[in-house]
PDB file of C-alpha atoms in Angstrom:
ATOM      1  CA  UNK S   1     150.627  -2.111 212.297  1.00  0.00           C
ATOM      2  CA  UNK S   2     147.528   0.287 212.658  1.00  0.00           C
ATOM      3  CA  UNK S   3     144.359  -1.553 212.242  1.00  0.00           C
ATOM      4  CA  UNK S   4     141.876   1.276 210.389  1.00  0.00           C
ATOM      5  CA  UNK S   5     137.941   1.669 210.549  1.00  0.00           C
ATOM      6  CA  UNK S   6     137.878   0.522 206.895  1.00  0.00           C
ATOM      7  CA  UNK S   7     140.293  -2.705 207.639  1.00  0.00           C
ATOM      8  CA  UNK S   8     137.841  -3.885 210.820  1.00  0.00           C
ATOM      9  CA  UNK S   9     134.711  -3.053 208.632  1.00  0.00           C
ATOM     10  CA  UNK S  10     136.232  -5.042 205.740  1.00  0.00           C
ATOM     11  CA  UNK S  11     137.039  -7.752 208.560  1.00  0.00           C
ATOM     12  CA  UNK S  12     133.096  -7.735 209.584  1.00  0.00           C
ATOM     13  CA  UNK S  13     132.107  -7.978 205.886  1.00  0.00           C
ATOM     14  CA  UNK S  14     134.364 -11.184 205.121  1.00  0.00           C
ATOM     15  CA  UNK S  15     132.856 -12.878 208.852  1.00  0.00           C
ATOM     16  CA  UNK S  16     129.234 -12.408 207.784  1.00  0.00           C
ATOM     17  CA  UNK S  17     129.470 -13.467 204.380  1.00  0.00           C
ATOM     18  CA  UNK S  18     131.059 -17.219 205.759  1.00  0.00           C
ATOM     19  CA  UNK S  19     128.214 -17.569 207.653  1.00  0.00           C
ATOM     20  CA  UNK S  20     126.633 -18.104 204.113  1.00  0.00           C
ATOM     21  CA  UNK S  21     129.349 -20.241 202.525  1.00  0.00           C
ATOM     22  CA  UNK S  22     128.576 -23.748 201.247  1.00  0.00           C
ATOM     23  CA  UNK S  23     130.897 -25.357 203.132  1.00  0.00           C
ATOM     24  CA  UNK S  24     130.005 -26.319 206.420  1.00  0.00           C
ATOM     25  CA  UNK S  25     133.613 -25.611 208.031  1.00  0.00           C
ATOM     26  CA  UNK S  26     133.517 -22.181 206.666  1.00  0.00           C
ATOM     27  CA  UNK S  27     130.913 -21.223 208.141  1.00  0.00           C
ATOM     28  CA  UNK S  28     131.549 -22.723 211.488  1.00  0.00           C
ATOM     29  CA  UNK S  29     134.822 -20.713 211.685  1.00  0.00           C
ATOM     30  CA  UNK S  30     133.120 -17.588 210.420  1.00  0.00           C
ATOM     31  CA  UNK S  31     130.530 -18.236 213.618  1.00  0.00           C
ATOM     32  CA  UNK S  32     133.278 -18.651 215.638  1.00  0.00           C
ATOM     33  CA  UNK S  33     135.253 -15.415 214.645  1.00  0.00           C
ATOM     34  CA  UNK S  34     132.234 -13.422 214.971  1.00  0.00           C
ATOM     35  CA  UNK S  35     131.771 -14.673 218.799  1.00  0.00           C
ATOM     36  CA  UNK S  36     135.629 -14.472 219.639  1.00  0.00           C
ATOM     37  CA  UNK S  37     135.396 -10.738 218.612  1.00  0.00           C
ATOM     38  CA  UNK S  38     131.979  -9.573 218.736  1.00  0.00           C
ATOM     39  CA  UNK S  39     130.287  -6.795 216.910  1.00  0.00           C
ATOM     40  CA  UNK S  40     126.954  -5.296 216.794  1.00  0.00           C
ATOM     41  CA  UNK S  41     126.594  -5.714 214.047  1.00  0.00           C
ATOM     42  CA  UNK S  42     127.067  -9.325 213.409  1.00  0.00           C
ATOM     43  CA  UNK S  43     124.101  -9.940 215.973  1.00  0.00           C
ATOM     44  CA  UNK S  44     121.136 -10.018 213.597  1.00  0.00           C
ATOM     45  CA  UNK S  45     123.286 -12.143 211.170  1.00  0.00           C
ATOM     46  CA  UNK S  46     123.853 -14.936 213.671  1.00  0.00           C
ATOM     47  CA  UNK S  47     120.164 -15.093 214.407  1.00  0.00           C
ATOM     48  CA  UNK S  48     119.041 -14.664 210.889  1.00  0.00           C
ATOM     49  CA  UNK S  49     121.532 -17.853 209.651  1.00  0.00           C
ATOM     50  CA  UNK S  50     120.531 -19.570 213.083  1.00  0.00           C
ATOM     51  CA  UNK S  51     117.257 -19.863 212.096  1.00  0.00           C
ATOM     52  CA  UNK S  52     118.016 -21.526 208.636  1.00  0.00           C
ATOM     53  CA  UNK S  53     121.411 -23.590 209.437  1.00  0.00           C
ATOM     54  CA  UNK S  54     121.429 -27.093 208.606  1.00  0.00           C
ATOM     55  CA  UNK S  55     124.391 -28.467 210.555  1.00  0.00           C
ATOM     56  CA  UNK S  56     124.079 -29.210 214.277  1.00  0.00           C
ATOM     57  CA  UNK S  57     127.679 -27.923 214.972  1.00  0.00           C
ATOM     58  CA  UNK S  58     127.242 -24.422 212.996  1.00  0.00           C
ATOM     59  CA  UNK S  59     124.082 -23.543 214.705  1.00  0.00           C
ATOM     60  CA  UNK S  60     125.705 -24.822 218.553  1.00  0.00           C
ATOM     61  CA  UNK S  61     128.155 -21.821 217.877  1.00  0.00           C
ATOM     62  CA  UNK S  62     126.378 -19.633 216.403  1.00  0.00           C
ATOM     63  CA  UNK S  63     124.283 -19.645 220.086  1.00  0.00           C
ATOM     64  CA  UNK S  64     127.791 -19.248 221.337  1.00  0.00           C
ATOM     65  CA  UNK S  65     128.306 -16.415 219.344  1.00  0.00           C
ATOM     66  CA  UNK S  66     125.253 -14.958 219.739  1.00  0.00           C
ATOM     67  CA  UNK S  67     126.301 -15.340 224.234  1.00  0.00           C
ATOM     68  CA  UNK S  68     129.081 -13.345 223.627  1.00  0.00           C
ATOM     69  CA  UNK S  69     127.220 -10.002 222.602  1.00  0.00           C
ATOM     70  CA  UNK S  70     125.496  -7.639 224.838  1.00  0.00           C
ATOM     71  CA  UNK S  71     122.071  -9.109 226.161  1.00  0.00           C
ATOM     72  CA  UNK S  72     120.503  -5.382 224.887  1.00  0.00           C
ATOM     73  CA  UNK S  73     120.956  -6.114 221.667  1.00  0.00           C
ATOM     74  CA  UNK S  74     120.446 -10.411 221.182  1.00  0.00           C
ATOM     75  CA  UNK S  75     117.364 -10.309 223.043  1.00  0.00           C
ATOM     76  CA  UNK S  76     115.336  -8.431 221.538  1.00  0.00           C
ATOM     77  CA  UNK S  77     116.198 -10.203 218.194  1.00  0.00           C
ATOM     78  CA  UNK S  78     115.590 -13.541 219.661  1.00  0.00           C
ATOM     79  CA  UNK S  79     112.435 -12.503 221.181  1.00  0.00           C
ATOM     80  CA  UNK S  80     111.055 -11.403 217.662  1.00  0.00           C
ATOM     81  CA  UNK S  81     112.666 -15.033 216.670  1.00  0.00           C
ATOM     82  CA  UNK S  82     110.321 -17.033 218.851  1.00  0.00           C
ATOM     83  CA  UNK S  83     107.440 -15.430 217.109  1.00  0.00           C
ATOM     84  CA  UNK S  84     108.608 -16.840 213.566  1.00  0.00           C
ATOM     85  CA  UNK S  85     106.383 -18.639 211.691  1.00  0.00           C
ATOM     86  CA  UNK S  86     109.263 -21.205 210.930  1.00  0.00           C
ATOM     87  CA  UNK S  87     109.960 -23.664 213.410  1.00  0.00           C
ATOM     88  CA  UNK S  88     114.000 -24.007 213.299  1.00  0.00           C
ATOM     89  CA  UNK S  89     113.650 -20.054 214.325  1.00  0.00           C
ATOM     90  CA  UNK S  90     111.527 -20.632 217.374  1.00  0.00           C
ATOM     91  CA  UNK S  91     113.692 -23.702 218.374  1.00  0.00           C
ATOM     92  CA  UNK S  92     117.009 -22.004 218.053  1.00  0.00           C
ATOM     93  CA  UNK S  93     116.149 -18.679 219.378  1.00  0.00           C
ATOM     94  CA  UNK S  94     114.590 -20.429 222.321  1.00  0.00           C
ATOM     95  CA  UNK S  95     117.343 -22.755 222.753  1.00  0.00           C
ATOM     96  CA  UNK S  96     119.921 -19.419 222.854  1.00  0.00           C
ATOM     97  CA  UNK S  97     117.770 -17.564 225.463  1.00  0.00           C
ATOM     98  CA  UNK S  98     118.139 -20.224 227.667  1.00  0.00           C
ATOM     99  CA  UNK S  99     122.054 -20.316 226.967  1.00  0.00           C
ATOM    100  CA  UNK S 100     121.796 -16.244 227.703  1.00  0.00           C
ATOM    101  CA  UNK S 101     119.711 -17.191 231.055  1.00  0.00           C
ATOM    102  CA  UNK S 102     118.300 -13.628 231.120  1.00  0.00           C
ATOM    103  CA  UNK S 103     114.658 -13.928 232.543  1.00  0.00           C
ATOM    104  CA  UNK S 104     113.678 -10.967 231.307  1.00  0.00           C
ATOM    105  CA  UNK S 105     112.630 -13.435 228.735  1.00  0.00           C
ATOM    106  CA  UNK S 106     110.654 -15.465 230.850  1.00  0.00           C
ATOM    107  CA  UNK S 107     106.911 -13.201 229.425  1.00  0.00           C
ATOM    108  CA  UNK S 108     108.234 -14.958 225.479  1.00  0.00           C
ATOM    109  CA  UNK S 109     107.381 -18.455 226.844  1.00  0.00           C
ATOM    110  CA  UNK S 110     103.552 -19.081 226.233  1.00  0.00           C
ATOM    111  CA  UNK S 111     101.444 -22.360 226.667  1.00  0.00           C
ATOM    112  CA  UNK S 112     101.885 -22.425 223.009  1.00  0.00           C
ATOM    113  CA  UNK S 113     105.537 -22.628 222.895  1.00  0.00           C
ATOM    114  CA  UNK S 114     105.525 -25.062 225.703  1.00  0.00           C
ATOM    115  CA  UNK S 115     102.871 -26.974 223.722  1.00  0.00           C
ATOM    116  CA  UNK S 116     104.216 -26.494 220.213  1.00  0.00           C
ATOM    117  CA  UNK S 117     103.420 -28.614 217.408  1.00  0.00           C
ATOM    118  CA  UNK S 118     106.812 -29.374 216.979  1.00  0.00           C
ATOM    119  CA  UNK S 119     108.364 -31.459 218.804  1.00  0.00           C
ATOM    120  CA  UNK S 120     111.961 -29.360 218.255  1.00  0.00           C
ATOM    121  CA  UNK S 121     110.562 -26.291 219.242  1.00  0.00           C
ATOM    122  CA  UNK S 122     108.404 -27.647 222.083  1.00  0.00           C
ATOM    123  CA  UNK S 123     111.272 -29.549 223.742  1.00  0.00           C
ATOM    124  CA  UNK S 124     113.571 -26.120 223.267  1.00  0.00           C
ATOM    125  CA  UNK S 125     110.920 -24.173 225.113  1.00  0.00           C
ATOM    126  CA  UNK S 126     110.619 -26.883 227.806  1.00  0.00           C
ATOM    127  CA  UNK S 127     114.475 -26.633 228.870  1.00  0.00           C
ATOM    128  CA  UNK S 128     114.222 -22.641 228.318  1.00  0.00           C
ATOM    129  CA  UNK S 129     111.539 -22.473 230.357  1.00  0.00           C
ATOM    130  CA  UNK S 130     112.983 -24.344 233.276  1.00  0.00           C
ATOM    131  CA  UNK S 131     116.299 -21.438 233.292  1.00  0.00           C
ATOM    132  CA  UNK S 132     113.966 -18.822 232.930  1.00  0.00           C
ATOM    133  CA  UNK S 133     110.981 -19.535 235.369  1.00  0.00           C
ATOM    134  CA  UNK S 134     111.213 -16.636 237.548  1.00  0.00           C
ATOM    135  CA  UNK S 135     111.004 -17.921 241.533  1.00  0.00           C
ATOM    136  CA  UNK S 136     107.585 -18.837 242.462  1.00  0.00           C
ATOM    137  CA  UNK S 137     106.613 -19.680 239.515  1.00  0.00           C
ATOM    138  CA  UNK S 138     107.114 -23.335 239.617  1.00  0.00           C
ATOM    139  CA  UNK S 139     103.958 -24.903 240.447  1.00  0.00           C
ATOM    140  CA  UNK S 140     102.709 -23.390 237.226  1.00  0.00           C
ATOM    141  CA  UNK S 141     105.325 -24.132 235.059  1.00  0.00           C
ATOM    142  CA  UNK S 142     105.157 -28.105 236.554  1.00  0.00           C
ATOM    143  CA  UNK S 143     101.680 -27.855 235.658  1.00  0.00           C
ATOM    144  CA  UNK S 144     101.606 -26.344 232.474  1.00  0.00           C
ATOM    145  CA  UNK S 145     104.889 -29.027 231.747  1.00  0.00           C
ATOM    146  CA  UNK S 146     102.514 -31.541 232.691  1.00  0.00           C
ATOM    147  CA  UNK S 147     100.009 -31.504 230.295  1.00  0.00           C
ATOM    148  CA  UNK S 148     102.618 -32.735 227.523  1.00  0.00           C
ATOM    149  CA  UNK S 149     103.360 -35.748 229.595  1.00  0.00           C
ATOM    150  CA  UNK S 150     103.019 -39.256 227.005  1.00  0.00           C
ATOM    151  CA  UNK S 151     103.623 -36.761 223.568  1.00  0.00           C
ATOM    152  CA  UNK S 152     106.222 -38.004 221.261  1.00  0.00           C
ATOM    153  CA  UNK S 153     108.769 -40.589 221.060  1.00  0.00           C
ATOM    154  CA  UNK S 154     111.270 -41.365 223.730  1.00  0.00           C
ATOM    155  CA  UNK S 155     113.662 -38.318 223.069  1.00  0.00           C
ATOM    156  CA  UNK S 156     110.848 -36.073 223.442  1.00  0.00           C
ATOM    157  CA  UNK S 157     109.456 -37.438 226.457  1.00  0.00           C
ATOM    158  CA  UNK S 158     113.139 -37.701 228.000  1.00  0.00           C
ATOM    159  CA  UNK S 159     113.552 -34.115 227.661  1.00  0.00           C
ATOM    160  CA  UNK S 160     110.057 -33.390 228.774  1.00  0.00           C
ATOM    161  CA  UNK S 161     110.605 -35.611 232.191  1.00  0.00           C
ATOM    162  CA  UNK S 162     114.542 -34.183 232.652  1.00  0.00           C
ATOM    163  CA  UNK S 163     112.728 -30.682 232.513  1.00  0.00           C
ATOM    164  CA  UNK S 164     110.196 -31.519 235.170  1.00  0.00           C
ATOM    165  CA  UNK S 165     112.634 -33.146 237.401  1.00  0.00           C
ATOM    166  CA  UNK S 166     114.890 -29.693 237.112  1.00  0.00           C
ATOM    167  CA  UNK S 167     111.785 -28.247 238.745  1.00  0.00           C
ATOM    168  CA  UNK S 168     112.355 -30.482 241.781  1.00  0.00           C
ATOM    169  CA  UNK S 169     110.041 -31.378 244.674  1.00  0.00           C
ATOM    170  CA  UNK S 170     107.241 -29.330 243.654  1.00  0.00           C
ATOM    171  CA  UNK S 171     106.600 -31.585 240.821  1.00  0.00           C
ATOM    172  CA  UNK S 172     105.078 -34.426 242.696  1.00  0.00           C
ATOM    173  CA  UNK S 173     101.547 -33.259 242.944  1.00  0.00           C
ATOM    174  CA  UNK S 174     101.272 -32.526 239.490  1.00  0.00           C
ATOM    175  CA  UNK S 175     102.962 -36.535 238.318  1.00  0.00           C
ATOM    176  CA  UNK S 176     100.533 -37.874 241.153  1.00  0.00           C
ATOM    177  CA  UNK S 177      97.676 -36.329 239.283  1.00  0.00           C
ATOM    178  CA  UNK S 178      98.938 -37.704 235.751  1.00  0.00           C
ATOM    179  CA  UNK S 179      99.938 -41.596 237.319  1.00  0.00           C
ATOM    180  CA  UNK S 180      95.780 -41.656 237.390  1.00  0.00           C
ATOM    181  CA  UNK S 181      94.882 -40.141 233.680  1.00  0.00           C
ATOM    182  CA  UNK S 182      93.081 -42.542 231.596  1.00  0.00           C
ATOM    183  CA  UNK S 183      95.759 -42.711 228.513  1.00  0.00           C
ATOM    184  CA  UNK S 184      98.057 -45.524 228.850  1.00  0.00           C
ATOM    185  CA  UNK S 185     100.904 -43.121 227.784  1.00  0.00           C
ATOM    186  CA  UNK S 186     100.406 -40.226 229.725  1.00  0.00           C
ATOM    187  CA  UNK S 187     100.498 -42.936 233.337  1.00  0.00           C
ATOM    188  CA  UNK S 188     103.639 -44.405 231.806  1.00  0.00           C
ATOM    189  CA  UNK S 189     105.413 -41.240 231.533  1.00  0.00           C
ATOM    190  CA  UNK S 190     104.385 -40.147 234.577  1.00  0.00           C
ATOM    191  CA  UNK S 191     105.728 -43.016 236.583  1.00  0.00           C
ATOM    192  CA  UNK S 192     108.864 -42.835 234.907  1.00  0.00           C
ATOM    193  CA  UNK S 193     109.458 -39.087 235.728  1.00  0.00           C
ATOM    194  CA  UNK S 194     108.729 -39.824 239.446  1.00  0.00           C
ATOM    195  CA  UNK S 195     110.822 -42.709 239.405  1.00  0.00           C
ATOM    196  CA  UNK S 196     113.638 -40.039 237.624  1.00  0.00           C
ATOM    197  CA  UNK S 197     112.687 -38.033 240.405  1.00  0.00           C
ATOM    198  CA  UNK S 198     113.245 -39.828 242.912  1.00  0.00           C
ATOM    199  CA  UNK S 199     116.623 -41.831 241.187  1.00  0.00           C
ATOM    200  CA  UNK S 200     117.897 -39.598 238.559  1.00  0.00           C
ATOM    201  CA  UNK S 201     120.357 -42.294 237.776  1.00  0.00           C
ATOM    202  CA  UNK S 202     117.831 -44.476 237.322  1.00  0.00           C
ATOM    203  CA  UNK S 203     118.260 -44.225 233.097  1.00  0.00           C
ATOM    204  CA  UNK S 204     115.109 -43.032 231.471  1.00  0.00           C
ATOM    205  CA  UNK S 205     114.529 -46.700 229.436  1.00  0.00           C
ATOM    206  CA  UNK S 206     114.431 -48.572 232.642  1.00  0.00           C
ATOM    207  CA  UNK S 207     112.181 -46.145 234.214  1.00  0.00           C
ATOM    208  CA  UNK S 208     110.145 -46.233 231.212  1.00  0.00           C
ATOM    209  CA  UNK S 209     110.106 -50.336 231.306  1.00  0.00           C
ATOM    210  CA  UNK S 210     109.264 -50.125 235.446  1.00  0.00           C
ATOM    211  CA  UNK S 211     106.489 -47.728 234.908  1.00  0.00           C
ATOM    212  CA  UNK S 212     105.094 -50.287 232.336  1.00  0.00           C
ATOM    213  CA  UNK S 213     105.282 -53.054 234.804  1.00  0.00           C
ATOM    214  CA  UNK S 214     103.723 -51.124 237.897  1.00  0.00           C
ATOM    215  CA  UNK S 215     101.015 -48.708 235.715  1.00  0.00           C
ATOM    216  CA  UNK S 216      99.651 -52.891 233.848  1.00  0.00           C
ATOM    217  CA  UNK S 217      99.096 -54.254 238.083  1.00  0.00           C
ATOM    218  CA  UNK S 218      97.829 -50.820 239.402  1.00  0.00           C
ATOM    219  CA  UNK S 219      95.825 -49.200 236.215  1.00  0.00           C
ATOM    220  CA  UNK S 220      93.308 -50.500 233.263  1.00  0.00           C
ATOM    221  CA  UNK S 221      94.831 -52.028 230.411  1.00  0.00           C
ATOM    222  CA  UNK S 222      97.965 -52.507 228.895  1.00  0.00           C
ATOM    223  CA  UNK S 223     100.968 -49.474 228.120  1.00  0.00           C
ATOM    224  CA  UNK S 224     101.317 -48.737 224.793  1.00  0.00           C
ATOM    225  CA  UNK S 225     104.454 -47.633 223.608  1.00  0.00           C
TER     226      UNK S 225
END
């Protein structure tokens, strides 16, 4: 059987318009159809619907979908994405460039992504920037990393001390710096990551409860949580 230009194009229509379907299992097939056989022109659909999806599992493969098309063409969108005044499109197109791993990308992440209001998009730009950072650029990055330490919750500081400790070694100067700061938080976190560091089996909640213990005998007053 002879598949026609007008039989794929039909084909392409049909994928594109599941990715808009109300049903969440529709349009996690139609994302992955449109990554198992990729075409141009499914590339700024994927980011567009990436940037509004609701459902964990729809936007994970849309990013795989979006892997499986030529770097020329997803890059670009997704560096226009990171721009977006909407925060699921910076998270999601920051979270796919570091699936892609191209560091051509590496100019898109600013001090303001990495210090994001959001703690989403902040924590997407933290493990983008640690695939992207272009060799010799580490010091910087740790530093610039740094300067989040004691923001957010526990997941967000988790993910901010796992992307430190993916810098490796040259990390310590920077944590040495922040065991001394004068917020409670920021010492806590910062003698947890060097603790991760040094043990990264350690489990971030008992490096968290350690760094407690050690920052109320060596610093002023008590942790916070």
């Amino acid at each position: 059987m002879t598949i026609t230009k007008r039989d794929a194009d039909a084909d392409a229509v049909r994928e594109l318009r599941g990715l808009e379907d109300d049903s969440s299992s529709v349009r996690l097939r139609a994302a992955l159809a449109a990554g198992t056989t990729p075409d141009p022109r499914f590339v700024a659909d994927l980011v567009r619907r990436s940037a509004v999806e609701p459902e964990f599992f729809v936007r994970d493969m849309l990013t795989w979908a979006l892997t499986r098309h030529p770097v020329s063409m997803t890059l670009p969108a997704l560096l226009r994405e990171v721009r977006s005044d909407h925060a699921q499109a910076r998270s999601q197109a920051l979270h796919t460039l570091s699936k892609i791993g191209d560091r051509r990308a590496w100019p898109a992440i600013t001090p303001s992504l990495l210090s994001d209001a959001d703690d989403e998009v902040a924590r997407s730009a933290w493990r983008a920037a640690v695939v992207l950072v272009p060799a010799g650029e580490e010091a910087s990055l740790a530093a610039e990393l740094a300067t989040q330490l004691g923001r957010g919750e526990r997941e967000t500081q988790l993910s901010l001390s796992q992307a430190l400790t993916a810098l490796g070694d040259v990390i310590v100067p920077v944590l040495l710096a922040a065991t001394t700061a004068p917020a409670p938080r920021v010492r806590t976190h910062a003698l947890a990551t060097q603790r991760l560091l040094r043990d990264p089996d350690a489990g971030f909640e008992g490096a968290i409860e350690e760094a407690k213990r050690v920052a109320v005998l060596d610093g002023p007053g008590q942790e916070g949580r």
